[in-house]
PDB file of C-alpha atoms in Angstrom:
ATOM      1  CA  MET Q   1      -0.271   0.235  -0.169  1.00  0.00           C
ATOM      2  CA  GLY Q   2       1.462   3.484  -0.488  1.00  0.00           C
ATOM      3  CA  ALA Q   3       2.403   6.388   1.903  1.00  0.00           C
ATOM      4  CA  ALA Q   4      -0.439   8.602   3.512  1.00  0.00           C
ATOM      5  CA  GLY Q   5      -0.270  11.869   2.450  1.00  0.00           C
ATOM      6  CA  ALA Q   6      -1.217  15.433   4.711  1.00  0.00           C
ATOM      7  CA  ASP Q   7      -4.369  14.312   5.185  1.00  0.00           C
ATOM      8  CA  GLY Q   8      -3.883  11.038   6.617  1.00  0.00           C
ATOM      9  CA  ALA Q   9      -5.089   8.672   2.703  1.00  0.00           C
ATOM     10  CA  PRO Q  10      -2.892   6.988   1.072  1.00  0.00           C
ATOM     11  CA  THR Q  11      -1.138   8.197  -1.758  1.00  0.00           C
ATOM     12  CA  LEU Q  12       0.050   6.613  -5.206  1.00  0.00           C
ATOM     13  CA  VAL Q  13       2.987   5.768  -5.210  1.00  0.00           C
ATOM     14  CA  VAL Q  14       5.759   4.881  -8.710  1.00  0.00           C
ATOM     15  CA  ARG Q  15       9.128   3.959  -8.762  1.00  0.00           C
ATOM     16  CA  VAL Q  16      11.065   2.834 -11.235  1.00  0.00           C
ATOM     17  CA  SER Q  17      14.056   0.366 -10.671  1.00  0.00           C
ATOM     18  CA  ALA Q  18      16.917   2.575 -11.782  1.00  0.00           C
ATOM     19  CA  ILE Q  19      17.160   6.787 -12.266  1.00  0.00           C
ATOM     20  CA  ARG Q  20      19.875   5.690 -14.891  1.00  0.00           C
ATOM     21  CA  LEU Q  21      18.819   2.987 -17.037  1.00  0.00           C
ATOM     22  CA  THR Q  22      21.281   1.518 -20.128  1.00  0.00           C
ATOM     23  CA  ALA Q  23      20.758  -0.376 -22.942  1.00  0.00           C
ATOM     24  CA  PRO Q  24      21.882  -1.789 -26.345  1.00  0.00           C
ATOM     25  CA  ALA Q  25      20.763   0.573 -29.272  1.00  0.00           C
ATOM     26  CA  ARG Q  26      18.420  -1.505 -31.678  1.00  0.00           C
ATOM     27  CA  ARG Q  27      16.750  -3.528 -29.532  1.00  0.00           C
ATOM     28  CA  PRO Q  28      13.801  -3.900 -27.295  1.00  0.00           C
ATOM     29  CA  VAL Q  29      14.574  -1.893 -23.837  1.00  0.00           C
ATOM     30  CA  ARG Q  30      12.637  -3.472 -20.993  1.00  0.00           C
ATOM     31  CA  ILE Q  31      11.929  -0.522 -18.338  1.00  0.00           C
ATOM     32  CA  PRO Q  32      10.539  -2.197 -15.490  1.00  0.00           C
ATOM     33  CA  PHE Q  33       8.594  -0.286 -12.292  1.00  0.00           C
ATOM     34  CA  ALA Q  34       6.600  -0.649  -9.542  1.00  0.00           C
ATOM     35  CA  SER Q  35       3.276   0.961  -8.447  1.00  0.00           C
ATOM     36  CA  SER Q  36       1.465   0.805  -5.020  1.00  0.00           C
ATOM     37  CA  TYR Q  37      -2.307   0.907  -6.888  1.00  0.00           C
ATOM     38  CA  ALA Q  38      -3.307  -0.495  -9.943  1.00  0.00           C
ATOM     39  CA  ALA Q  39      -2.749   2.798 -11.860  1.00  0.00           C
ATOM     40  CA  ALA Q  40      -3.097   4.655 -15.654  1.00  0.00           C
ATOM     41  CA  ALA Q  41       0.757   4.766 -16.350  1.00  0.00           C
ATOM     42  CA  ARG Q  42       2.626   6.730 -19.087  1.00  0.00           C
ATOM     43  CA  LEU Q  43       6.067   6.773 -20.682  1.00  0.00           C
ATOM     44  CA  THR Q  44       7.331   9.560 -22.311  1.00  0.00           C
ATOM     45  CA  LEU Q  45      10.768   9.271 -24.022  1.00  0.00           C
ATOM     46  CA  MET Q  46      12.527  12.411 -25.076  1.00  0.00           C
ATOM     47  CA  ARG Q  47      15.709  13.099 -27.114  1.00  0.00           C
ATOM     48  CA  ASN Q  48      17.053  16.767 -26.790  1.00  0.00           C
ATOM     49  CA  GLY Q  49      14.204  17.715 -24.968  1.00  0.00           C
ATOM     50  CA  TYR Q  50      11.271  16.901 -27.411  1.00  0.00           C
ATOM     51  CA  PRO Q  51       9.019  13.955 -26.891  1.00  0.00           C
ATOM     52  CA  VAL Q  52       9.949  10.807 -29.454  1.00  0.00           C
ATOM     53  CA  VAL Q  53       8.458   8.123 -28.391  1.00  0.00           C
ATOM     54  CA  GLU Q  54       5.098   7.573 -26.036  1.00  0.00           C
ATOM     55  CA  LEU Q  55       4.002   4.510 -24.456  1.00  0.00           C
ATOM     56  CA  ARG Q  56       0.241   3.871 -22.002  1.00  0.00           C
ATOM     57  CA  MET Q  57      -0.285   0.862 -20.185  1.00  0.00           C
ATOM     58  CA  SER Q  58      -2.666  -0.212 -17.416  1.00  0.00           C
ATOM     59  CA  ALA Q  59      -0.520  -0.802 -14.177  1.00  0.00           C
ATOM     60  CA  THR Q  60      -1.482  -3.141 -11.733  1.00  0.00           C
ATOM     61  CA  ALA Q  61      -0.280  -2.749  -7.755  1.00  0.00           C
ATOM     62  CA  GLY Q  62       3.237  -4.133  -7.879  1.00  0.00           C
ATOM     63  CA  ALA Q  63       5.777  -5.062 -10.226  1.00  0.00           C
ATOM     64  CA  ASN Q  64       5.139  -3.773 -14.371  1.00  0.00           C
ATOM     65  CA  ALA Q  65       7.199  -3.219 -16.600  1.00  0.00           C
ATOM     66  CA  PHE Q  66       6.847  -1.027 -20.062  1.00  0.00           C
ATOM     67  CA  ILE Q  67       8.851  -2.824 -23.255  1.00  0.00           C
ATOM     68  CA  TRP Q  68       9.887  -0.259 -25.742  1.00  0.00           C
ATOM     69  CA  ASN Q  69      10.380  -1.820 -29.107  1.00  0.00           C
ATOM     70  CA  GLY Q  70      13.440   0.983 -29.774  1.00  0.00           C
ATOM     71  CA  TRP Q  71      11.930   2.713 -32.732  1.00  0.00           C
ATOM     72  CA  ILE Q  72      10.876   6.047 -33.296  1.00  0.00           C
ATOM     73  CA  GLY Q  73       8.306   6.313 -35.505  1.00  0.00           C
ATOM     74  CA  PRO Q  74       9.669   4.548 -38.847  1.00  0.00           C
ATOM     75  CA  HIS Q  75      13.237   4.690 -37.647  1.00  0.00           C
ATOM     76  CA  ARG Q  76      15.002   2.869 -35.033  1.00  0.00           C
ATOM     77  CA  ALA Q  77      16.328   4.761 -32.055  1.00  0.00           C
ATOM     78  CA  ARG Q  78      19.765   6.229 -32.449  1.00  0.00           C
ATOM     79  CA  PRO Q  79      22.580   5.255 -29.411  1.00  0.00           C
ATOM     80  CA  GLY Q  80      22.460   8.190 -26.883  1.00  0.00           C
ATOM     81  CA  THR Q  81      21.353   9.782 -24.381  1.00  0.00           C
ATOM     82  CA  TYR Q  82      17.521   9.581 -23.786  1.00  0.00           C
ATOM     83  CA  THR Q  83      15.643  11.098 -20.785  1.00  0.00           C
ATOM     84  CA  TYR Q  84      12.215   9.523 -19.593  1.00  0.00           C
ATOM     85  CA  GLU Q  85       9.008  10.657 -17.976  1.00  0.00           C
ATOM     86  CA  LEU Q  86       6.776   7.706 -15.976  1.00  0.00           C
ATOM     87  CA  THR Q  87       3.606   9.565 -14.686  1.00  0.00           C
ATOM     88  CA  ALA Q  88       0.996   6.908 -13.011  1.00  0.00           C
ATOM     89  CA  THR Q  89      -2.706   8.367 -12.070  1.00  0.00           C
ATOM     90  CA  ASP Q  90      -4.682   5.744 -10.405  1.00  0.00           C
ATOM     91  CA  ALA Q  91      -9.066   5.800 -10.274  1.00  0.00           C
ATOM     92  CA  LEU Q  92      -8.788   8.341  -7.523  1.00  0.00           C
ATOM     93  CA  GLY Q  93      -6.982  10.664  -9.284  1.00  0.00           C
ATOM     94  CA  ARG Q  94      -4.220  10.055  -7.167  1.00  0.00           C
ATOM     95  CA  ALA Q  95      -0.470  11.258  -9.255  1.00  0.00           C
ATOM     96  CA  ASP Q  96       3.100  10.406  -8.767  1.00  0.00           C
ATOM     97  CA  ALA Q  97       6.257  10.240 -11.752  1.00  0.00           C
ATOM     98  CA  MET Q  98       9.585   9.822 -11.518  1.00  0.00           C
ATOM     99  CA  ARG Q  99      12.475  11.003 -14.104  1.00  0.00           C
ATOM    100  CA  GLY Q 100      15.496   9.387 -15.492  1.00  0.00           C
ATOM    101  CA  THR Q 101      17.659   9.271 -18.408  1.00  0.00           C
ATOM    102  CA  LEU Q 102      18.624   6.013 -20.484  1.00  0.00           C
ATOM    103  CA  GLN Q 103      21.372   5.916 -22.286  1.00  0.00           C
ATOM    104  CA  LEU Q 104      21.433   3.779 -25.422  1.00  0.00           C
ATOM    105  CA  THR Q 105      24.745   1.859 -26.895  1.00  0.00           C
ATOM    106  CA  ARG Q 106      26.186   0.291 -29.565  1.00  0.00           C
TER     107      ARG Q 106
END
């Protein structure tokens, strides 16, 4: 269960397994995370400050993972540093977000 908020109500908590992730380029990438409650989750990948990929899923309470196919539109993603933001919102409207980096290597 989530931690209690300022008003004593439980809060939604979402956490990625690592703030800095590394994966080989041109291959599917698994981005694991945990949620304290079932929630609608969204992962936005950005390159140079611009969003390049957005993934959505229904997350369950506990362990979950986004699987990104490694493509940006019709092109394979190039090696380099991408920033990600993972946001989750539960049925009661409680939300939490995390940011980090994804390094795609050759």
